[in-house]
Short mmCIF file of C-alpha atoms (C1' of nucleotides) in Angstrom, two decimals:
data_model
loop_
_atom_site.label_atom_id
_atom_site.label_comp_id
_atom_site.label_asym_id
_atom_site.label_seq_id
_atom_site.Cartn_x
_atom_site.Cartn_y
_atom_site.Cartn_z
CA UNK T 1 -79.45 6.19 66.42
CA UNK T 2 -79.69 9.51 68.62
CA UNK T 3 -81.91 12.44 67.76
CA UNK T 4 -80.72 14.79 65.20
CA UNK T 5 -82.30 18.25 64.12
CA UNK T 6 -83.01 16.79 60.59
CA UNK T 7 -86.35 16.46 59.38
CA UNK T 8 -87.85 12.74 60.65
CA UNK T 9 -89.24 11.85 57.39
CA UNK T 10 -86.06 12.36 55.79
CA UNK T 11 -84.15 10.62 58.40
CA UNK T 12 -86.61 7.85 58.35
CA UNK T 13 -86.56 7.77 54.47
CA UNK T 14 -82.65 7.46 54.61
CA UNK T 15 -82.78 4.50 57.11
CA UNK T 16 -84.53 2.50 54.61
CA UNK T 17 -82.63 3.84 51.31
CA UNK T 18 -79.35 3.63 52.96
CA UNK T 19 -79.26 0.12 54.01
CA UNK T 20 -77.26 -2.17 51.90
CA UNK T 21 -79.11 -3.57 48.72
CA UNK T 22 -82.24 -1.49 49.02
CA UNK T 23 -81.36 0.77 46.32
CA UNK T 24 -80.40 -2.13 43.89
CA UNK T 25 -83.62 -4.03 44.69
CA UNK T 26 -85.87 -1.10 44.09
CA UNK T 27 -83.97 -0.25 40.54
CA UNK T 28 -84.31 -3.95 39.67
CA UNK T 29 -88.10 -3.88 40.55
CA UNK T 30 -88.50 -0.60 38.35
CA UNK T 31 -88.26 -3.14 35.56
CA UNK T 32 -91.34 -4.68 36.55
CA UNK T 33 -92.92 -7.36 38.83
CA UNK T 34 -90.28 -10.16 39.21
CA UNK T 35 -89.85 -13.45 41.22
CA UNK T 36 -87.31 -14.17 44.22
CA UNK T 37 -85.06 -15.68 42.47
CA UNK T 38 -84.91 -13.24 39.50
CA UNK T 39 -83.96 -10.41 41.97
CA UNK T 40 -81.55 -12.50 43.66
CA UNK T 41 -79.42 -13.46 40.35
CA UNK T 42 -79.87 -9.91 39.19
CA UNK T 43 -78.15 -8.09 41.68
CA UNK T 44 -76.04 -10.77 43.46
CA UNK T 45 -77.56 -10.63 46.92
CA UNK T 46 -77.78 -13.51 49.30
CA UNK T 47 -81.24 -15.05 49.65
CA UNK T 48 -80.80 -14.53 53.33
CA UNK T 49 -80.82 -10.81 53.01
CA UNK T 50 -82.96 -10.62 50.10
CA UNK T 51 -85.61 -12.03 52.24
CA UNK T 52 -85.10 -9.65 54.96
CA UNK T 53 -85.07 -6.68 52.92
CA UNK T 54 -88.42 -7.38 51.03
CA UNK T 55 -90.07 -8.04 53.85
CA UNK T 56 -88.73 -4.68 55.36
CA UNK T 57 -90.00 -3.16 52.06
CA UNK T 58 -93.20 -4.56 51.98
CA UNK T 59 -93.63 -3.18 55.67
CA UNK T 60 -92.94 0.07 54.48
CA UNK T 61 -95.18 -0.47 51.69
CA UNK T 62 -92.84 0.07 49.03
CA UNK T 63 -93.17 -3.42 47.88
CA UNK T 64 -95.92 -5.32 47.14
CA UNK T 65 -96.04 -9.28 47.11
CA UNK T 66 -98.52 -11.54 45.17
CA UNK T 67 -98.88 -15.19 45.47
CA UNK T 68 -100.12 -17.20 42.25
CA UNK T 69 -101.01 -20.46 43.21
CA UNK T 70 -99.43 -22.35 40.29
CA UNK T 71 -96.87 -25.04 40.33
CA UNK T 72 -94.32 -24.54 41.90
CA UNK T 73 -95.94 -21.79 43.27
CA UNK T 74 -95.37 -18.25 41.72
CA UNK T 75 -94.43 -15.23 43.80
CA UNK T 76 -93.74 -12.03 42.54
CA UNK T 77 -92.62 -8.92 44.04
CA UNK T 78 -93.50 -5.58 42.53
CA UNK T 79 -93.21 -1.71 43.17
CA UNK T 80 -96.34 -0.10 44.99
CA UNK T 81 -97.29 3.58 44.02
CA UNK T 82 -94.90 4.73 46.78
CA UNK T 83 -92.11 2.46 45.35
CA UNK T 84 -92.48 3.74 42.00
CA UNK T 85 -92.21 7.29 43.27
CA UNK T 86 -88.72 6.57 44.01
CA UNK T 87 -87.86 6.43 40.30
CA UNK T 88 -86.61 10.07 40.23
CA UNK T 89 -84.39 9.24 43.07
CA UNK T 90 -82.66 6.42 41.28
CA UNK T 91 -82.54 8.28 37.95
CA UNK T 92 -80.80 11.30 39.60
CA UNK T 93 -78.20 8.80 41.20
CA UNK T 94 -78.04 7.38 37.75
CA UNK T 95 -77.44 10.72 36.00
CA UNK T 96 -74.75 11.81 38.47
CA UNK T 97 -72.84 8.31 38.32
CA UNK T 98 -72.38 9.00 34.74
CA UNK T 99 -70.96 12.45 35.34
CA UNK T 100 -69.03 11.84 37.99
CA UNK T 101 -68.09 8.20 38.59
CA UNK T 102 -64.69 6.69 37.06
CA UNK T 103 -65.45 3.70 34.79
CA UNK T 104 -62.52 1.91 36.88
CA UNK T 105 -62.44 1.86 40.68
CA UNK T 106 -59.67 3.89 42.11
CA UNK T 107 -58.42 1.37 44.16
CA UNK J 1 -70.38 -8.63 45.53
CA UNK J 2 -70.78 -10.73 42.23
CA UNK J 3 -71.23 -9.19 38.85
CA UNK J 4 -74.36 -7.90 37.51
CA UNK J 5 -75.87 -6.63 34.25
CA UNK J 6 -76.30 -3.22 35.90
CA UNK J 7 -74.24 -0.33 34.68
CA UNK J 8 -71.15 -0.26 36.70
CA UNK J 9 -70.89 3.18 37.34
CA UNK J 10 -74.39 3.53 38.93
CA UNK J 11 -73.64 0.36 40.96
CA UNK J 12 -70.32 1.89 42.05
CA UNK J 13 -72.41 5.07 42.91
CA UNK J 14 -74.99 3.09 44.88
CA UNK J 15 -71.94 1.27 46.73
CA UNK J 16 -71.06 4.54 48.19
CA UNK J 17 -74.24 6.15 48.81
CA UNK J 18 -75.91 2.82 49.94
CA UNK J 19 -73.41 2.76 53.11
CA UNK J 20 -74.97 3.89 56.54
CA UNK J 21 -74.54 7.23 57.25
CA UNK J 22 -73.29 8.51 53.86
CA UNK J 23 -76.32 10.27 52.94
CA UNK J 24 -76.53 12.18 56.24
CA UNK J 25 -72.99 13.11 56.14
CA UNK J 26 -73.40 14.51 52.70
CA UNK J 27 -76.62 16.12 53.73
CA UNK J 28 -74.95 17.73 56.60
CA UNK J 29 -72.17 19.06 54.50
CA UNK J 30 -74.59 20.76 52.15
CA UNK J 31 -74.95 23.27 54.69
CA UNK J 32 -71.13 24.33 54.17
CA UNK J 33 -67.86 23.25 55.56
CA UNK J 34 -67.75 21.71 59.01
CA UNK J 35 -65.51 20.16 61.84
CA UNK J 36 -65.37 16.56 62.61
CA UNK J 37 -66.85 17.08 66.08
CA UNK J 38 -69.64 19.18 64.39
CA UNK J 39 -70.70 16.67 61.98
CA UNK J 40 -70.36 13.89 64.85
CA UNK J 41 -72.88 15.51 66.89
CA UNK J 42 -75.31 16.87 64.33
CA UNK J 43 -75.99 13.24 62.89
CA UNK J 44 -75.36 11.21 66.01
CA UNK J 45 -72.64 9.18 64.23
CA UNK J 46 -69.67 7.61 66.36
CA UNK J 47 -66.48 8.94 65.90
CA UNK J 48 -65.11 5.84 64.61
CA UNK J 49 -67.36 5.41 61.67
CA UNK J 50 -67.38 9.02 60.64
CA UNK J 51 -63.47 8.90 60.61
CA UNK J 52 -63.87 6.13 58.19
CA UNK J 53 -66.64 7.53 56.20
CA UNK J 54 -64.92 10.63 55.64
CA UNK J 55 -61.59 9.10 54.31
CA UNK J 56 -63.81 6.66 52.12
CA UNK J 57 -65.59 10.18 50.69
CA UNK J 58 -62.36 12.10 50.60
CA UNK J 59 -60.72 8.88 48.39
CA UNK J 60 -63.75 9.38 46.38
CA UNK J 61 -63.58 12.87 45.59
CA UNK J 62 -66.89 13.73 47.26
CA UNK J 63 -65.62 15.54 50.37
CA UNK J 64 -62.45 17.67 50.86
CA UNK J 65 -60.77 17.75 54.06
CA UNK J 66 -58.60 21.15 55.03
CA UNK J 67 -56.12 21.76 57.51
CA UNK J 68 -55.93 24.99 59.58
CA UNK J 69 -52.87 25.73 61.47
CA UNK J 70 -54.84 27.18 64.50
CA UNK J 71 -54.69 26.20 68.22
CA UNK J 72 -56.25 23.60 68.74
CA UNK J 73 -55.96 22.43 65.27
CA UNK J 74 -59.05 23.34 63.01
CA UNK J 75 -59.78 20.56 60.56
CA UNK J 76 -62.78 21.23 58.11
CA UNK J 77 -64.63 19.01 55.70
CA UNK J 78 -66.31 20.23 52.81
CA UNK J 79 -68.33 18.65 49.81
CA UNK J 80 -66.35 19.04 46.50
CA UNK J 81 -67.91 19.81 43.18
CA UNK J 82 -68.75 16.17 42.86
CA UNK J 83 -70.07 15.87 46.37
CA UNK J 84 -72.37 19.30 45.96
CA UNK J 85 -73.71 17.53 42.33
CA UNK J 86 -75.51 15.09 44.96
CA UNK J 87 -77.89 17.85 46.10
CA UNK J 88 -80.46 17.01 43.59
CA UNK J 89 -80.25 13.30 44.70
CA UNK J 90 -80.93 14.43 48.38
CA UNK J 91 -83.50 16.78 47.70
CA UNK J 92 -85.40 14.08 45.63
CA UNK J 93 -85.38 11.88 48.76
CA UNK J 94 -86.66 14.71 50.94
CA UNK J 95 -89.43 15.48 48.45
CA UNK J 96 -90.40 11.83 48.27
CA UNK J 97 -90.30 11.52 52.07
CA UNK J 98 -92.51 14.43 52.40
CA UNK J 99 -95.10 13.00 50.25
CA UNK J 100 -94.47 9.12 51.46
CA UNK J 101 -93.05 8.71 54.76
CA UNK J 102 -95.67 8.50 57.68
CA UNK J 103 -94.51 10.83 60.63
CA UNK J 104 -94.51 8.26 63.16
CA UNK J 105 -92.70 4.87 62.30
CA UNK J 106 -94.92 1.91 61.87
CA UNK J 107 -92.85 0.05 64.57
"C1'" DT I 1 -42.29 22.87 85.64
"C1'" DA I 2 -46.10 20.10 85.72
"C1'" DT I 3 -50.82 19.55 84.93
"C1'" DA I 4 -54.90 20.39 82.21
"C1'" DC I 5 -57.64 21.17 78.13
"C1'" DT I 6 -58.93 20.98 73.22
"C1'" DT I 7 -59.62 18.70 68.70
"C1'" DA I 8 -59.25 15.15 65.64
"C1'" DG I 9 -58.72 11.32 65.65
"C1'" DT I 10 -57.27 5.62 66.67
"C1'" DT I 11 -57.61 1.47 69.41
"C1'" DA I 12 -59.73 -2.48 71.74
"C1'" DC I 13 -63.43 -4.95 72.54
"C1'" DA I 14 -68.73 -5.94 72.22
"C1'" DT I 15 -72.65 -6.42 69.34
"C1'" DA I 16 -75.41 -6.44 65.10
"C1'" DA I 17 -75.52 -7.02 60.22
"C1'" DA I 18 -74.50 -9.52 56.20
"C1'" DG I 19 -72.43 -13.78 53.66
"C1'" DT I 20 -72.61 -18.85 52.96
"C1'" DA I 21 -74.38 -23.28 52.55
"C1'" DA I 22 -77.34 -26.64 54.10
"C1'" DG I 23 -82.00 -27.84 55.18
"C1'" DT I 24 -87.37 -27.60 54.72
"C1'" DT I 25 -91.95 -27.13 52.64
"C1'" DA I 26 -95.22 -28.19 49.31
"C1'" DA I 27 -96.80 -29.76 45.17
"C1'" DT I 28 -95.94 -32.59 41.59
"C1'" DA I 29 -93.49 -35.14 37.82
"C1'" DA I 30 -90.72 -39.12 36.33
"C1'" DT U 1 -90.49 -43.97 45.70
"C1'" DT U 2 -87.52 -40.64 44.50
"C1'" DA U 3 -86.46 -36.29 42.26
"C1'" DT U 4 -87.66 -31.32 40.95
"C1'" DT U 5 -88.53 -26.46 41.74
"C1'" DA U 6 -89.02 -22.01 44.05
"C1'" DA U 7 -89.23 -19.63 48.24
"C1'" DC U 8 -87.44 -19.14 52.05
"C1'" DT U 9 -85.33 -20.62 57.12
"C1'" DT U 10 -81.63 -21.99 59.90
"C1'" DA U 11 -76.98 -22.29 61.54
"C1'" DC U 12 -72.66 -20.99 61.35
"C1'" DT U 13 -68.59 -17.47 59.73
"C1'" DT U 14 -67.13 -13.26 58.57
"C1'" DT U 15 -67.38 -8.20 58.18
"C1'" DA U 16 -69.50 -3.71 60.02
"C1'" DT U 17 -70.68 -0.62 63.50
"C1'" DG U 18 -71.29 1.10 68.49
"C1'" DT U 19 -68.99 2.35 72.70
"C1'" DA U 20 -65.43 3.90 75.36
"C1'" DA U 21 -60.84 4.59 76.98
"C1'" DC U 22 -56.64 6.32 74.93
"C1'" DT U 23 -53.16 9.53 71.80
"C1'" DA U 24 -50.99 13.40 70.02
"C1'" DA U 25 -49.61 18.27 69.36
"C1'" DG U 26 -50.21 22.77 70.81
"C1'" DT U 27 -51.32 25.62 74.34
"C1'" DA U 28 -53.23 27.69 78.85
"C1'" DT U 29 -52.94 27.47 83.82
"C1'" DA U 30 -51.42 26.46 88.65
#
DNA sequence: TATACTTAGTTACATAAAGTAAGTTAATAA
DNA sequence: TTATTAACTTACTTTATGTAACTAAGTATA
């Protein structure tokens, strides 16, 4: 992407949030810590991409990964404070969607 | 995408907003009606994709396209009421970005 | 008249991202 | 010894995006 006159923090934020699946993953994790496979089936993302996104979100400090040494191993993902701070964004989208989106797709 | 238990309107909204460039295009249009080439250079998107996105946003009633029969022809894109209603979403992202994003990318 | 200029695209082709399905690892249960 | 489970990863296919050249309509200029 080339330079823009837009605030770099805002643009960086959009570069994370605008990625496919990111919104749904965060929304899903607002319900609390969850395992990989739970997220996977809850939002219908492929394992390959979920793995990629979670690493990305972890790198950005939005998601925290915890390993519990059980059998089989339990790994849980949860939002950090930074991630939880996105709740108002998601809520706003939801409010907008309820006011303005059609129930049935236009197609 | 497979079915989820998530509110379909919310999911449909995310399917629009989560697309690359959509957020920046809407943000840019919050400043008022603008021409194709203005948006293109303002946010650094390729013409090919901008054309695609604007058609999409128009189809969803978020953007309105107006043709002014001047020379050369002037075509302007602006947000509809539905599109303007997204302003709080973008503002929330901006607020979040200011609080939580690093100035420099983490690499 | 012929050539050039402008905006708003479109087209053809190359590269990057996402989807699919099978395979891997580690611990344990049958 | 074989099977099971969760959490990935790998190889491969399909889709999305980037790049650069091209088109169309309406003048303006040589």
